[in-house]
Short mmCIF file of C-alpha atoms (C1' of nucleotides) in Angstrom, two decimals:
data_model
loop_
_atom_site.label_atom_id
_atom_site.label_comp_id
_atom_site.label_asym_id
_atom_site.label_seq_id
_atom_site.Cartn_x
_atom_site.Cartn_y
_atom_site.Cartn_z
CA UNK A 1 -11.91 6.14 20.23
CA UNK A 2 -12.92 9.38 18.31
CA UNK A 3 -11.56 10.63 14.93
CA UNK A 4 -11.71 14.70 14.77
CA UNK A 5 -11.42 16.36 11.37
CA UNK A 6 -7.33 17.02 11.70
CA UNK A 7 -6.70 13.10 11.99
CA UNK A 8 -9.07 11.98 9.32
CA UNK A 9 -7.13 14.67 6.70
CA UNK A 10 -3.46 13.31 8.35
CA UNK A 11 -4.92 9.61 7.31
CA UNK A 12 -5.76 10.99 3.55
CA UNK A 13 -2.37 12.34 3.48
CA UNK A 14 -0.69 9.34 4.21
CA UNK A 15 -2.80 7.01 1.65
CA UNK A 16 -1.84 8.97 -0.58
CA UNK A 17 1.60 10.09 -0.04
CA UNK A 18 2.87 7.31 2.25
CA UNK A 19 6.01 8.47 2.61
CA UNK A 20 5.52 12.09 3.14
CA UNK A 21 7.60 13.80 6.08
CA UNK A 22 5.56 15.23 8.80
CA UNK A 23 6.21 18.20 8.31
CA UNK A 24 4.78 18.05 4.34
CA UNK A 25 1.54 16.25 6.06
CA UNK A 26 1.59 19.20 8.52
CA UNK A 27 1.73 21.81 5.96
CA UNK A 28 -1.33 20.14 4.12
CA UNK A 29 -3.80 19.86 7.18
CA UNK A 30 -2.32 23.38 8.93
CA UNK A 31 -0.31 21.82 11.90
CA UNK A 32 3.16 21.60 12.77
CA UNK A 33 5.77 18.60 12.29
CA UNK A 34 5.59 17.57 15.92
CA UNK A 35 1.66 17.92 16.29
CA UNK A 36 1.50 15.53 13.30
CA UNK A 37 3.94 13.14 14.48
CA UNK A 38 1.99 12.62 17.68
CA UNK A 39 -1.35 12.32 15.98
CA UNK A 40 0.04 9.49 13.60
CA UNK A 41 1.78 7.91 16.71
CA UNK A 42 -1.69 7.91 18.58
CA UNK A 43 -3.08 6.77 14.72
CA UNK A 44 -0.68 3.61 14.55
CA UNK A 45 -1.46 2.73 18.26
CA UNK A 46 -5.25 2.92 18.32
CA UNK A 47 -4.72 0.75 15.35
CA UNK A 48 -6.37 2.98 12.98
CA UNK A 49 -3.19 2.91 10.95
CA UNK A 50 -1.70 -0.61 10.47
CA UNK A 51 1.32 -0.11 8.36
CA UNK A 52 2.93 1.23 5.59
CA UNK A 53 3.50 0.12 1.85
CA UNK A 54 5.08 0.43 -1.40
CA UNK A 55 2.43 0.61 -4.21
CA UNK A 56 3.54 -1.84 -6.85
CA UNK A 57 2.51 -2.85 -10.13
CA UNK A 58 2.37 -6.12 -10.18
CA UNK A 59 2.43 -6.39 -13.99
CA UNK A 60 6.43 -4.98 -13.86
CA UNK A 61 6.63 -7.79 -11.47
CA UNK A 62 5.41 -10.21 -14.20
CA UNK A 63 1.78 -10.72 -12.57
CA UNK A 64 -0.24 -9.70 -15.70
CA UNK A 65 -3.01 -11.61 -14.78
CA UNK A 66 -5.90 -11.81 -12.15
CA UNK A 67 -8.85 -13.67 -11.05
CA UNK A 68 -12.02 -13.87 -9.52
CA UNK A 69 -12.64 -17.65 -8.34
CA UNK A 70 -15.94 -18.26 -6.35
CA UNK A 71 -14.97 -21.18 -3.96
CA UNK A 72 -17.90 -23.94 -3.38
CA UNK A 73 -17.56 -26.36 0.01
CA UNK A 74 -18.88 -29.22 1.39
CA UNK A 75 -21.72 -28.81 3.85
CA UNK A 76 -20.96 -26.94 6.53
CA UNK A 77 -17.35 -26.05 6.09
CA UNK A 78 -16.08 -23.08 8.64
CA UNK A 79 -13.85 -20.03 7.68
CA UNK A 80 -11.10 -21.22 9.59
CA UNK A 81 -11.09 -24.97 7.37
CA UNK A 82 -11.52 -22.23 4.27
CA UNK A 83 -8.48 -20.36 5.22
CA UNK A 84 -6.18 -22.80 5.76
CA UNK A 85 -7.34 -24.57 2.64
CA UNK A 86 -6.24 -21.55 0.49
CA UNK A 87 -3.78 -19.66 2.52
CA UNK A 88 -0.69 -21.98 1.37
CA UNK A 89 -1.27 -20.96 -2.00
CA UNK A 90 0.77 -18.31 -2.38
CA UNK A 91 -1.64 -16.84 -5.65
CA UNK A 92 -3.95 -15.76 -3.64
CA UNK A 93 -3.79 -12.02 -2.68
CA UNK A 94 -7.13 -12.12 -1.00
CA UNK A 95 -9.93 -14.12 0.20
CA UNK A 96 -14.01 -13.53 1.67
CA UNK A 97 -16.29 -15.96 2.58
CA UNK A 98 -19.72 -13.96 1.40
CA UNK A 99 -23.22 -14.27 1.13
CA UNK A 100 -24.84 -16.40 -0.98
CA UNK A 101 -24.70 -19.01 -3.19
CA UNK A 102 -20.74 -19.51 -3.38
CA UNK A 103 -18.86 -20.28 0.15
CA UNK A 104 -15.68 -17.93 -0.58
CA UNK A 105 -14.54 -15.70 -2.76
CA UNK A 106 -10.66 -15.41 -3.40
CA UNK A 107 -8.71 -12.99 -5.94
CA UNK A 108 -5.91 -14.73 -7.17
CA UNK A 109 -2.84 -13.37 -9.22
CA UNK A 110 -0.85 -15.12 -11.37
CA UNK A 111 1.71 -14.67 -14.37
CA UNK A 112 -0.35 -15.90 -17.18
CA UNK A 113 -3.26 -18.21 -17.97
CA UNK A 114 -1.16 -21.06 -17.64
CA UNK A 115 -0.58 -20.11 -14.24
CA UNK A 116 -3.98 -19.98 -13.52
CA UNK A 117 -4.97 -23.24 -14.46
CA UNK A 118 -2.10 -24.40 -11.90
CA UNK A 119 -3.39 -22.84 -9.46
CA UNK A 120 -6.65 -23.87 -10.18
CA UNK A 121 -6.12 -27.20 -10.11
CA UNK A 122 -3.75 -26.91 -6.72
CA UNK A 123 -6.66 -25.37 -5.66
CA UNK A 124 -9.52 -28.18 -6.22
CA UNK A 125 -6.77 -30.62 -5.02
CA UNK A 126 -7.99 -29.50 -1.64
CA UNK A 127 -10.03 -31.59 0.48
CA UNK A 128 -12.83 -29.22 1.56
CA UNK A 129 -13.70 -27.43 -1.97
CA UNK A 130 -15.73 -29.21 -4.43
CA UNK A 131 -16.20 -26.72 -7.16
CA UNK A 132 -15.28 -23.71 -8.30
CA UNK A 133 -16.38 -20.94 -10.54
CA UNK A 134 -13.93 -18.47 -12.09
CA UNK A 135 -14.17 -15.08 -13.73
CA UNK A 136 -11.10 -13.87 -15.09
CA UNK A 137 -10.50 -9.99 -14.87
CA UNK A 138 -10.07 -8.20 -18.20
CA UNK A 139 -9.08 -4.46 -17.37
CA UNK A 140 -9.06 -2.80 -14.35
CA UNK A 141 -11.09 0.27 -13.92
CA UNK A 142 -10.84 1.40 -10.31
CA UNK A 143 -8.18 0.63 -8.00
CA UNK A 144 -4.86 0.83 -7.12
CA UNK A 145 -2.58 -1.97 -8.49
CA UNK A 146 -2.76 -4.56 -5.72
CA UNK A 147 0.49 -5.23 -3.99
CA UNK A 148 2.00 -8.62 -5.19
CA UNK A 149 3.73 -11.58 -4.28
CA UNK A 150 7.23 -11.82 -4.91
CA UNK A 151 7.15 -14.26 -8.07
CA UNK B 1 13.61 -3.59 -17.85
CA UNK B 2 15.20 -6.23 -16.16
CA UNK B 3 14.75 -6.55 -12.37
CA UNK B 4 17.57 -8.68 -10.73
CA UNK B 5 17.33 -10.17 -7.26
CA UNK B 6 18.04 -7.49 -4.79
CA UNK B 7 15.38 -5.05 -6.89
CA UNK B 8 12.89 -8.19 -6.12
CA UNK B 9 14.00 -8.31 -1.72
CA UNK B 10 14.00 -4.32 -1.67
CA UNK B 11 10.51 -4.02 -3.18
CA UNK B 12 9.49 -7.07 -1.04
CA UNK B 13 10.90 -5.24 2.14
CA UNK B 14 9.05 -1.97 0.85
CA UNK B 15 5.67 -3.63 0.79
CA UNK B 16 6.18 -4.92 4.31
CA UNK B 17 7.73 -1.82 5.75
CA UNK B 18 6.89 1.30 3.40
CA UNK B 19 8.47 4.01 5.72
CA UNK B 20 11.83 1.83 6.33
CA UNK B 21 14.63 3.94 5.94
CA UNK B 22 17.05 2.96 2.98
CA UNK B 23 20.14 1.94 6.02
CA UNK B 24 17.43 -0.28 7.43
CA UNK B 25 16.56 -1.84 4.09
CA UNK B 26 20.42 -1.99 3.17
CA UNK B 27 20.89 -4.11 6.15
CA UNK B 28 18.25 -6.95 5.09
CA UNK B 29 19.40 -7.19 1.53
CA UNK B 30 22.99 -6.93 2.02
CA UNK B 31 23.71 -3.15 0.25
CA UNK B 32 24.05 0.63 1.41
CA UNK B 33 21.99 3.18 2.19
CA UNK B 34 23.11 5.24 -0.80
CA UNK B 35 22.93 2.03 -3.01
CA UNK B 36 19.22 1.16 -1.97
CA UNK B 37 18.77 4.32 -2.35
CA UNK B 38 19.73 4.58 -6.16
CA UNK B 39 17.64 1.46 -6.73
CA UNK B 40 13.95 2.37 -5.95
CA UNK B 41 14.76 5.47 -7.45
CA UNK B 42 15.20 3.26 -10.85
CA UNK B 43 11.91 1.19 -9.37
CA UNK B 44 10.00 4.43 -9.14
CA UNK B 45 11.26 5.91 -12.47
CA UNK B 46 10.52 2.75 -14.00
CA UNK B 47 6.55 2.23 -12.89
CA UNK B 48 7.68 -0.83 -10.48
CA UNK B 49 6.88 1.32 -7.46
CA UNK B 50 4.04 3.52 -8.38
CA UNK B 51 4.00 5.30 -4.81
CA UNK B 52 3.89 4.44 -0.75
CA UNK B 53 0.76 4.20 0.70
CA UNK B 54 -0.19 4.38 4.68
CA UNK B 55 -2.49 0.85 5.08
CA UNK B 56 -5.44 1.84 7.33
CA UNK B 57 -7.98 -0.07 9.10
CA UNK B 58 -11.18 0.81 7.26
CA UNK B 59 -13.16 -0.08 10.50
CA UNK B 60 -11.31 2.20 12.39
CA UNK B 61 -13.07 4.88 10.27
CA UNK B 62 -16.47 3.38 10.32
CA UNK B 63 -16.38 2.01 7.19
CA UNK B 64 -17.46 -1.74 8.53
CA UNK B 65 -19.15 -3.36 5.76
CA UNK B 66 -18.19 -4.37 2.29
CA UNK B 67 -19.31 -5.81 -0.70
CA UNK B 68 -19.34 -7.43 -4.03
CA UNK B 69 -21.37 -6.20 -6.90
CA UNK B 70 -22.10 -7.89 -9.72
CA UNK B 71 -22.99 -5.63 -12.67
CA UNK B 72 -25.21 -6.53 -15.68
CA UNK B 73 -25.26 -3.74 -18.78
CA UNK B 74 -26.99 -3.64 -21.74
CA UNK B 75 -25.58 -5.10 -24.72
CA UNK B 76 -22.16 -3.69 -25.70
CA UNK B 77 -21.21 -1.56 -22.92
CA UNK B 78 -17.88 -0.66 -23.26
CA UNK B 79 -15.35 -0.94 -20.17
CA UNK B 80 -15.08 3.25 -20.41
CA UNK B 81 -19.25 3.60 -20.43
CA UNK B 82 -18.58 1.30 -16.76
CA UNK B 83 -16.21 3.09 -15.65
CA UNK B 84 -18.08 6.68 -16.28
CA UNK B 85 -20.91 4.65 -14.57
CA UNK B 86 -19.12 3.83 -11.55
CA UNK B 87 -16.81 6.30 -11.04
CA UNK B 88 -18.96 8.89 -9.26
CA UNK B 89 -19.67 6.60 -6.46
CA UNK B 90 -17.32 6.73 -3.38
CA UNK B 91 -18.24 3.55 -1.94
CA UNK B 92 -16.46 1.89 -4.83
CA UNK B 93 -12.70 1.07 -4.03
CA UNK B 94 -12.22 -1.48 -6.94
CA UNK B 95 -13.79 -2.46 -9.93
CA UNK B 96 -13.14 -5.09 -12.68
CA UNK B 97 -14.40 -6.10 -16.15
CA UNK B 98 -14.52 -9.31 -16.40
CA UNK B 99 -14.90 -12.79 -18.26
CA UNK B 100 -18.23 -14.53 -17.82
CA UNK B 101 -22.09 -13.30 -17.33
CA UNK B 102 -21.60 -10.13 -15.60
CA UNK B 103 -20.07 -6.76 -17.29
CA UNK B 104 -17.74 -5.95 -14.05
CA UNK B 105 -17.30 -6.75 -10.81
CA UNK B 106 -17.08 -3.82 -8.21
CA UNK B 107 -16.15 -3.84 -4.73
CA UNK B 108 -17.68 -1.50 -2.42
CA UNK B 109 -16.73 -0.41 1.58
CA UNK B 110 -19.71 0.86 3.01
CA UNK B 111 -20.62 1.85 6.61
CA UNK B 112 -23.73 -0.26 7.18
CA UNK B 113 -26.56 -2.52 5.55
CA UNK B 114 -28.79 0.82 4.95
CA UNK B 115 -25.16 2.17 3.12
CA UNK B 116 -25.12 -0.52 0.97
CA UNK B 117 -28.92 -0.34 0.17
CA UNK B 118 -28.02 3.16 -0.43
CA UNK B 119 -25.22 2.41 -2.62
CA UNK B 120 -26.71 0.26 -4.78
CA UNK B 121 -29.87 2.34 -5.36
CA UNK B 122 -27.79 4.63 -6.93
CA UNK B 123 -25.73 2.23 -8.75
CA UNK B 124 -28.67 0.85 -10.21
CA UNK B 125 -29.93 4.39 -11.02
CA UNK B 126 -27.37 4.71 -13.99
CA UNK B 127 -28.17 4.50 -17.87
CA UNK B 128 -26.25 1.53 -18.46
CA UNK B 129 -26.37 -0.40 -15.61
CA UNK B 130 -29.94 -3.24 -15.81
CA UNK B 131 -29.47 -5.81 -13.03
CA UNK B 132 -26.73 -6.34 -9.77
CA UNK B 133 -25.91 -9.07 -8.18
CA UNK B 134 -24.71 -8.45 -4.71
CA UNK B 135 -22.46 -10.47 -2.29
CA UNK B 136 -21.69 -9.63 0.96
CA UNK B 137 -18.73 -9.98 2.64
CA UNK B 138 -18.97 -11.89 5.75
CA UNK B 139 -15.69 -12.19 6.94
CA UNK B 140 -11.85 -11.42 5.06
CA UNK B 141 -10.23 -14.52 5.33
CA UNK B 142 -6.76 -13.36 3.78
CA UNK B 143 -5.57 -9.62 2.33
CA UNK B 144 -4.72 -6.50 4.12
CA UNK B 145 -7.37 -4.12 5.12
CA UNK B 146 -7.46 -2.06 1.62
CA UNK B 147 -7.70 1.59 1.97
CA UNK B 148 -10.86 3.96 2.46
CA UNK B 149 -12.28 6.87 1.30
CA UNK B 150 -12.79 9.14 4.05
CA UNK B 151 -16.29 9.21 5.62
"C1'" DG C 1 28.07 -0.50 -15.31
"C1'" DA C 2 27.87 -0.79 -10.34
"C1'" DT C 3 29.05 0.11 -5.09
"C1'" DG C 4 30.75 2.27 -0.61
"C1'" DA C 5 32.50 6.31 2.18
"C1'" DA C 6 32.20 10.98 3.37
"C1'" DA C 7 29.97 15.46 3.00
"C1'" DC C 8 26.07 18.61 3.85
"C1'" DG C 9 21.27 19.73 4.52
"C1'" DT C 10 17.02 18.15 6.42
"C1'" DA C 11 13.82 15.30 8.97
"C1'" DG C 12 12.78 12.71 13.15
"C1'" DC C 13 12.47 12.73 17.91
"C1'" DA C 14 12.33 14.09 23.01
"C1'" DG C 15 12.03 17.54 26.11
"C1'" DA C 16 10.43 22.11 27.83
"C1'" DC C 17 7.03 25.51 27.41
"C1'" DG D 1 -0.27 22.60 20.14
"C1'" DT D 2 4.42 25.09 19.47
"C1'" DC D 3 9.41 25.81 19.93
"C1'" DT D 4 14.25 24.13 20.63
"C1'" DG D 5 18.20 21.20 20.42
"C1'" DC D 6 20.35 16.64 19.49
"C1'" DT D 7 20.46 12.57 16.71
"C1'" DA D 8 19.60 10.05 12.63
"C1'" DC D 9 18.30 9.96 7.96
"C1'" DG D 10 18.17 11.44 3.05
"C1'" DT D 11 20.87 13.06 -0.51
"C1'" DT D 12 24.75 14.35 -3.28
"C1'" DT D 13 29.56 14.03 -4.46
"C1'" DC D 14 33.48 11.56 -5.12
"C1'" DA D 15 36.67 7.61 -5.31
"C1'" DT D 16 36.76 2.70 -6.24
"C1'" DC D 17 36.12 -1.89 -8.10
#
DNA sequence: GATGAAACGTAGCAGAC
DNA sequence: GTCTGCTACGTTTCATC
């Protein structure tokens, strides 16, 4: 399927006014309510657009604090053993297995430092990872406040 | 500012369902539209909700590849030098400073390999930045597709 | 302080063009 | 893609607890 100029502006719209009537969207890219409607319709069912969200700072949510934590494994161990090793921790607010030298990479949120260290441990509890290697994130510079888990 | 239980399931029902209508989010938490209403206009007022945001499929625009880069600066680089560093580039959609050896940690959505390349030619290119350190993402185990820039 | 019910204006939606 | 009408939602006002 084939993006034209018109749905590619509707999409920009949307990430960044998410809850912005068609018509609003319409009067931003030069179509009408209805044309919009259909175009975000055919958006959401091709798939292009998944969903929508709130934007929330996690920090009012009393997340204040994030990490990096390169994940190590034994041998051979495949994404799907990786994912279900970290998915039940409910800290995590995403996860990569990359290149290189460490097997995953997962971005973890948490209250406070203390938290952390829980979570860490929990985390080297499990069977498959043997080490792991955390950076903790001082500032953000770029990005929008992740969404968070309820705490 | 406090945040009491029914704040905590109505911005919980927000990030799942950002274009809900306030009846529909009434219904799940037990309140009325007006009511819900009045509430996440005190969560917007008060920074909790910073905005909604459409969540797009960032390979649905082409944007297939992604990235994390490891940035080394010289000596006492301070976290607004990075960020006047980084900024310019729009292959960038997050970017840390953080504890440890490297001076941030920035995460890139790029179209291909030859993007990346790209990318970090010109990353490299800036005053501060001396050395990368590049991961690539091989697969996302856990997290929501993350929004785009538009190609 | 908060909520729920009723009002009005507006947006969403389906059909015809 | 636009225009039209019906339905549902968003929003304000008011009474209530």
């Amino acid at each position: 399927m084939r993006l034209d100029d018109l749905d590619r502006r509707i999409v920009a719209q949307l990430l960044e006014h998410g809850r912005a009537s068609y018509a609003q969207v319409g009067d931003r890219v030069g179509l009408s309510a209805p044309a919009v409607k259909r175009r975000v319709d055919r958006l959401r069912a091709d798939g292009v657009i998944t969903g929508f969200a709130a934007v929330v700072d996690p920090a009012a949510l009393g997340w204040t604090t994030e990490a990096f934590i390169e994940i190590f494994c034994t041998g051979a161990t495949s994404p799907e053993e990786i994912y279900s090793s970290i998915r039940k921790h409910p800290e995590v607010v995403a996860a990569y297995t990359i290149s290189g030298d460490a097997s995953a990479l997962v971005h973890v949120r948490v209250r406070d430092i203390q938290h952390l260290e829980q979570a860490l441990e929990r985390l080297r509890r499990e069977d498959n990872i043997t080490a792991t290697k955390t950076a903790i994130v001082l500032s953000r510079l770029i990005g929008r406040p992740t969404d968070a888990p309820s705490p």
